[in-house]
CSV table of C-alpha atoms in Angstrom, one decimal:
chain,number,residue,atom,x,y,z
A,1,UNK,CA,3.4,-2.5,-13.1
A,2,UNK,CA,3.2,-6.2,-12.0
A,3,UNK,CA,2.6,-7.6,-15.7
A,4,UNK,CA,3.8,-11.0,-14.5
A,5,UNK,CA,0.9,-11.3,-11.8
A,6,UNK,CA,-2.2,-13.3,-13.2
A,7,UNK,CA,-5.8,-13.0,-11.6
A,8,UNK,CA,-6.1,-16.3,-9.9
A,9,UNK,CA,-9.8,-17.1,-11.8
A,10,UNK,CA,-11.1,-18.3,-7.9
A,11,UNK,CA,-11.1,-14.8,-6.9
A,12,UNK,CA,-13.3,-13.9,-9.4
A,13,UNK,CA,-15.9,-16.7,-7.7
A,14,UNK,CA,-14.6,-14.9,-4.4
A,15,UNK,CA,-16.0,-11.8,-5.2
A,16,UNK,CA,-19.1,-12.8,-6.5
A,17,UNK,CA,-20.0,-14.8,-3.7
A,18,UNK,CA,-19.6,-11.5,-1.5
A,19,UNK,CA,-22.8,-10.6,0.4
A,20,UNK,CA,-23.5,-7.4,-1.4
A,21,UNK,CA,-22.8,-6.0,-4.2
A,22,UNK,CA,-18.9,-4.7,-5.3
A,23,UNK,CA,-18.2,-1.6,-6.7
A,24,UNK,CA,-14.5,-3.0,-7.4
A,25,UNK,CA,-12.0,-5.4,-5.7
A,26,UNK,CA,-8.5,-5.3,-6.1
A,27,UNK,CA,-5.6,-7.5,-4.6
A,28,UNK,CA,-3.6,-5.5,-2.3
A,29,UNK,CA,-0.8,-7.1,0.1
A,30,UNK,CA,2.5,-8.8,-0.6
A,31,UNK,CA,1.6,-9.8,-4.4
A,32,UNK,CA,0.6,-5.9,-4.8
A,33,UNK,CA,4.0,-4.5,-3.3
A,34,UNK,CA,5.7,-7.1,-5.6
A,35,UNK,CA,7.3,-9.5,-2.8
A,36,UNK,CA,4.9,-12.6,-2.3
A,37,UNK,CA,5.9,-15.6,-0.8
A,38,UNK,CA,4.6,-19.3,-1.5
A,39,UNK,CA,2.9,-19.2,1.9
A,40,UNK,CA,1.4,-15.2,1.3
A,41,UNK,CA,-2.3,-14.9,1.6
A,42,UNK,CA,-4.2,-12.9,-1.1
A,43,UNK,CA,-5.2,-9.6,0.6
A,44,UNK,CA,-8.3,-8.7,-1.4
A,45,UNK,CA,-9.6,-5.2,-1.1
A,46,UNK,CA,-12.3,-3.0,-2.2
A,47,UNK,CA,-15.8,-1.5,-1.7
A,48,UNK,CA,-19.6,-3.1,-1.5
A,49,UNK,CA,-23.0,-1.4,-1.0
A,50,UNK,CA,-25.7,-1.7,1.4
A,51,UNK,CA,-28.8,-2.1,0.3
A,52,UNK,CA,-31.6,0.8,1.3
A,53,UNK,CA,-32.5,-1.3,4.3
A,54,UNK,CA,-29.1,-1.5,5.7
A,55,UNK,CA,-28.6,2.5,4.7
A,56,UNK,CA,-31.5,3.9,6.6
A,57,UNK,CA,-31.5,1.8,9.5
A,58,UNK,CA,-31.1,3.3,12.8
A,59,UNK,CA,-28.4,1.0,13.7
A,60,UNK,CA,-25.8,1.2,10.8
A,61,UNK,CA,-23.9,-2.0,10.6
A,62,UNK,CA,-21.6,-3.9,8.2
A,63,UNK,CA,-19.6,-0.5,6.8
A,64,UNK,CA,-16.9,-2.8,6.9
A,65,UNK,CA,-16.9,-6.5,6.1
A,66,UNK,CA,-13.9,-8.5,7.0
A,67,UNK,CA,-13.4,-12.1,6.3
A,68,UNK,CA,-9.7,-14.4,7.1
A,69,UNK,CA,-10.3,-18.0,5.8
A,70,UNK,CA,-9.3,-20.4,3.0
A,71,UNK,CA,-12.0,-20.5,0.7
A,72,UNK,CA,-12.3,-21.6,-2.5
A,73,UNK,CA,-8.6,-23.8,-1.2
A,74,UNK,CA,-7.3,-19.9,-1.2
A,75,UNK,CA,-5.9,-18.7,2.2
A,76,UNK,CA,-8.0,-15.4,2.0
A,77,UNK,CA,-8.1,-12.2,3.8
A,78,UNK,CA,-10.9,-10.1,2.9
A,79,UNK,CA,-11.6,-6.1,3.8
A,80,UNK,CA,-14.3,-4.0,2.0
A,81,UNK,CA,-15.7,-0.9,2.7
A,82,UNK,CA,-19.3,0.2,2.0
A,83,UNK,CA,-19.1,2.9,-0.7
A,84,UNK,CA,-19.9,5.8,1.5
A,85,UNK,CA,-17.5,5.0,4.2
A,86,UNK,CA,-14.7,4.4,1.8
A,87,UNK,CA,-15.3,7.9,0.1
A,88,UNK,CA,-14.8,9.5,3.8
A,89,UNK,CA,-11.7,7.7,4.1
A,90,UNK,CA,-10.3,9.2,0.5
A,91,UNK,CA,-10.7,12.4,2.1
A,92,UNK,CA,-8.9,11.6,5.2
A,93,UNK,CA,-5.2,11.3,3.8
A,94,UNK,CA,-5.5,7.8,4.2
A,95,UNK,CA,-3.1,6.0,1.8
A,96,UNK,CA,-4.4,2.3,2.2
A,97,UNK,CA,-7.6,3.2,0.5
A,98,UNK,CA,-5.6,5.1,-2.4
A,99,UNK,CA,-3.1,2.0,-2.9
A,100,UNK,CA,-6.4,0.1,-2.7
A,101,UNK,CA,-8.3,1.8,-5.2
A,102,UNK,CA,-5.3,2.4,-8.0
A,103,UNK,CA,-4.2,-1.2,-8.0
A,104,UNK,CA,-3.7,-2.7,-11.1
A,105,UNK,CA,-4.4,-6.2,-9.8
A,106,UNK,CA,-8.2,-5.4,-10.6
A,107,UNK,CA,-10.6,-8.5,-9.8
A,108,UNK,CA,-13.6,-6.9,-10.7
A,109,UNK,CA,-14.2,-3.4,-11.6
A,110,UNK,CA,-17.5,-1.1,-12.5
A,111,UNK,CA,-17.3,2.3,-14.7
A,112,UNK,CA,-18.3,4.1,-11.1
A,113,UNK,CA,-14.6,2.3,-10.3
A,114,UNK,CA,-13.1,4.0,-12.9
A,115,UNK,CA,-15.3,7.4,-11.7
A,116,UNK,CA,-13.7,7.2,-8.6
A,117,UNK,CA,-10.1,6.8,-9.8
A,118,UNK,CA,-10.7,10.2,-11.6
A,119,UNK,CA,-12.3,12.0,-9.0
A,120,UNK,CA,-9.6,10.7,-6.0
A,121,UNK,CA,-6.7,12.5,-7.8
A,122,UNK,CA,-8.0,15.6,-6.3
A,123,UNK,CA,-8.2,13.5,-2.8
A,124,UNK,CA,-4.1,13.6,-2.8
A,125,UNK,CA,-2.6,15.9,-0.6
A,126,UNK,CA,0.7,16.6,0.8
A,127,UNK,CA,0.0,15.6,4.1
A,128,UNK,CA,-0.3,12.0,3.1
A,129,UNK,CA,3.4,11.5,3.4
A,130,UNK,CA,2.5,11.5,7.3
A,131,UNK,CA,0.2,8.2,7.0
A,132,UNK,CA,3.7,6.8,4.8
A,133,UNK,CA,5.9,8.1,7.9
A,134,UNK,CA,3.8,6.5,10.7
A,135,UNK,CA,3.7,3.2,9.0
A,136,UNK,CA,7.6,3.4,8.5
A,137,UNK,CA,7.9,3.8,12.4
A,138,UNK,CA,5.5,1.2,13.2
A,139,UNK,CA,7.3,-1.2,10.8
A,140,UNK,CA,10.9,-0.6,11.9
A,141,UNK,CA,9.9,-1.0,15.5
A,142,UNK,CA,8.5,-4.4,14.6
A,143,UNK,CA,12.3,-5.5,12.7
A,144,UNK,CA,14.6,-3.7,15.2
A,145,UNK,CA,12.5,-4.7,18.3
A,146,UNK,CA,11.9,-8.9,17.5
A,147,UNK,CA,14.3,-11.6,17.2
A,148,UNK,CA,14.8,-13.1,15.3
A,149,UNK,CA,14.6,-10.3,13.0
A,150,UNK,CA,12.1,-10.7,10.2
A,151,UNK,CA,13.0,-9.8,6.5
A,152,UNK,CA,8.9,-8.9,5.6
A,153,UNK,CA,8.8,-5.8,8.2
A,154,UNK,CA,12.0,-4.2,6.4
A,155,UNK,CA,10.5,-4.6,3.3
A,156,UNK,CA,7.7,-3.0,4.4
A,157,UNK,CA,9.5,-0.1,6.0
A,158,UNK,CA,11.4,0.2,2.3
A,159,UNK,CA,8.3,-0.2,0.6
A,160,UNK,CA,6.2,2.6,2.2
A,161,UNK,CA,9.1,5.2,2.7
A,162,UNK,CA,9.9,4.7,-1.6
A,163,UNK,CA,5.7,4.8,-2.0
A,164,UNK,CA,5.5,8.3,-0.2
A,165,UNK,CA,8.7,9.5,-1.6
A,166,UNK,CA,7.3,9.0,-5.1
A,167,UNK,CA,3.6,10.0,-4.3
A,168,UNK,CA,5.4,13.5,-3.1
A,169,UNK,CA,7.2,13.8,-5.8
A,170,UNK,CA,5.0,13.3,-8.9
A,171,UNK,CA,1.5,12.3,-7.0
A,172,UNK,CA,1.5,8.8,-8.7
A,173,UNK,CA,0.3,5.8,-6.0
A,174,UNK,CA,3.0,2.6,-6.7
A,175,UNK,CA,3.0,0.3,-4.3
A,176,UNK,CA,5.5,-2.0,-5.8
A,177,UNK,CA,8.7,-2.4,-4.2
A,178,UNK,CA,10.3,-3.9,-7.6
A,179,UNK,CA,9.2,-0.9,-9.7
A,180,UNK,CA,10.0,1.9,-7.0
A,181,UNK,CA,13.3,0.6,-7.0
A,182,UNK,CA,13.9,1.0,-10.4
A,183,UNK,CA,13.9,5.0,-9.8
A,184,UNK,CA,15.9,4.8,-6.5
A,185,UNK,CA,18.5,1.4,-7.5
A,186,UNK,CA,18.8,1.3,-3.9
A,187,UNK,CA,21.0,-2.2,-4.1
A,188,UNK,CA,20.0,-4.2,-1.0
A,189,UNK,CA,16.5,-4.4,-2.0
A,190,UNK,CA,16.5,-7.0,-4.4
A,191,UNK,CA,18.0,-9.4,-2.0
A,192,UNK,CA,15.8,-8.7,0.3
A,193,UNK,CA,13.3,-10.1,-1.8
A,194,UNK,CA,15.1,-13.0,-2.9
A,195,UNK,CA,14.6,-13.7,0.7
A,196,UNK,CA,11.4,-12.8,1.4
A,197,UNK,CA,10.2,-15.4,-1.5
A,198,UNK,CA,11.8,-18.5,0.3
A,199,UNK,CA,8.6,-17.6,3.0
A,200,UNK,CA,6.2,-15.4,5.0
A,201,UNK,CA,8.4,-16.0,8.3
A,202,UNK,CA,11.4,-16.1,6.6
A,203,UNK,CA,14.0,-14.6,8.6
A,204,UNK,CA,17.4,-12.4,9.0
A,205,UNK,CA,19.6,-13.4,10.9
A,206,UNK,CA,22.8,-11.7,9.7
A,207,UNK,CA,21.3,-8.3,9.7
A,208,UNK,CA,23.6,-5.3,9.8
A,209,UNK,CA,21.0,-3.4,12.0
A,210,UNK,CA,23.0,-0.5,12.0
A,211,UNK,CA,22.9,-0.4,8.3
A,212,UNK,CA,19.4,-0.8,7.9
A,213,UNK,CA,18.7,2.1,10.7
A,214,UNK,CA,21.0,4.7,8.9
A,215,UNK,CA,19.1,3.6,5.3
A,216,UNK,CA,15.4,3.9,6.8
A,217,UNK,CA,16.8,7.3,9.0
A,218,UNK,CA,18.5,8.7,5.6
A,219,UNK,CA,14.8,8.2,4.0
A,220,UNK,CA,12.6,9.4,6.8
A,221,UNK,CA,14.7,12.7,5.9
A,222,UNK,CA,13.9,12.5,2.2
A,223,UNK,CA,10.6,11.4,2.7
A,224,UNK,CA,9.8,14.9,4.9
A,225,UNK,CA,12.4,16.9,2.3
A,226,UNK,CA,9.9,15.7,-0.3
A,227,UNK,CA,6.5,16.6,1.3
A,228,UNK,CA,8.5,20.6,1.6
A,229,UNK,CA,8.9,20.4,-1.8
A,230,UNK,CA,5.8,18.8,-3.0
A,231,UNK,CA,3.4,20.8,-5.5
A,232,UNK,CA,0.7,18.5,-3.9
A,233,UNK,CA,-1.7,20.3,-2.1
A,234,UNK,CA,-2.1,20.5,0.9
A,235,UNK,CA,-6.2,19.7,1.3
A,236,UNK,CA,-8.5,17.7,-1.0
A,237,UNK,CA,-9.8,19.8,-3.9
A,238,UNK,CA,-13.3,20.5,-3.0
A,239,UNK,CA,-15.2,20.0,-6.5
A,240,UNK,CA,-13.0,16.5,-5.7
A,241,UNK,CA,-15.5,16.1,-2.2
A,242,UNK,CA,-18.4,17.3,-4.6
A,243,UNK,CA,-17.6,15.0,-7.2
A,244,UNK,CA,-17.5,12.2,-4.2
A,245,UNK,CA,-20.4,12.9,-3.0
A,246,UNK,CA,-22.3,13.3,-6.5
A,247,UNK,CA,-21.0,9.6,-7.5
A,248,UNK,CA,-22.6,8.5,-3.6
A,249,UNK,CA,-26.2,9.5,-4.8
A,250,UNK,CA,-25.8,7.7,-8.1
A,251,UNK,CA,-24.4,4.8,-6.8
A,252,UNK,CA,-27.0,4.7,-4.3
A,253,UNK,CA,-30.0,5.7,-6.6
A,254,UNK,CA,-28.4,2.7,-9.0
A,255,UNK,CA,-28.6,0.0,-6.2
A,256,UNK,CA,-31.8,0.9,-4.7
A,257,UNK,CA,-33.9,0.8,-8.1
């Protein structure tokens, strides 16, 4: 998956200059679902660690760190999770964290990264196909609703109906748009990306609307036939939430020494 896509070296700098330390980092976003633009920002993702002042304190801050800048002459848009709010969020069907965590655009990585990645297989459940569903809706209410009508927001509608599709079917996370539609050949797609490359904005304006709404309806339907079918199931293993939790106290332990 994405072999053409090279680490830009800055984001290795990036990370390092983060304000704690990073259990991995990934690049998510547009390069990740395989339709960047010259103008797409790098969506960088992943998980830091509080130090033992941070953990104990009565007022818990900076579980989340968010940062939207250039930097390094990058235009940058940084989310990271501390470790132990991250693990909670593999056990709450939450499919950003998964496509997060399985990326193969790896930044920087640790062998507790590649812990994690073993234990969160037992993290996916059937009922992640409902995260896949809601973003679907959100995204084709953004394309049918605006005008002009943007091509990014039907890729992403595509992109997330073929990702939970293929997660119910054989519990692999892709996230590429390119490689899922390699299994579906679904023919418009690849135009639509063609498009999408010329820039961020870039827009549709001969749309057949009507089209489009049957082709997202037509996979809403096999996105829900699949979840039926699934032999996903349907909560997270729990030796998976022991195994979390087991990895927590190392990682901790680790970082506080």
């Amino acid at each position: 998956m994405n072999t053409e896509f090279t680490i830009n070296p800055l984001l290795h700098r990036i990370v390092a200059a983060q304000p704690y330390p990073v259990l991995f980092a990934t690049v998510s976003g547009a390069h990740l679902y395989g339709f960047p633009s010259p103008d797409s920002d790098y969506d960088l993702r992943g998980s830091h660690i509080l130090p033992l002042e941070k953990v104990i304190s009565l007022d818990l801050r900076e579980e989340t760190l968010e940062d939207s800048r250039v930097i390094e002459g990058l235009e940058m848009d940084i989310v990271t999770h501390d470790v132990k709010k991250f693990f909670a969020m593999l056990l709450k069907k939450n499919g950003y964290v998964l496509e997060q965590l399985y990326s193969p655009l790896i930044v920087h990585t640790t062998p507790e990264h590649d812990e994690l990645k073993n234990i969160a297989c037992g993290c996916i459940t059937r009922h992640h196909a409902h995260h896949y569903f809601g973003f679907a809706e959100t995204q084709w209410k953004l394309f049918s609703r605006k005008h002009p009508r943007r091509v990014k927001p039907l890729l992403y509608v595509y992109r997330v109906l073929l990702t939970g599709i293929h997660l119910m079917r054989t519990g692999e996370i892709n996230a590429n748009l390119v490689d899922l539609n390699k299994i579906f050949n679904l023919r418009y797609i690849s135009d639509l990306i063609v498009r999408k490359s010329s820039g961020e904005h870039s827009e549709l304006e001969d749309a057949d609307v009507k089209f489009h709404r049957a082709e997202y309806e037509r996979l809403k339907l096999q996105l829900l036939a699949a979840r039926q079918q699934s032999s996903l199931p349907e909560t997270a293993a729990e030796h998976s939430r022991k195994a979390l939790n087991e990895l927590l106290v190392v990682i901790r332990k680790k970082s506080f020494s």
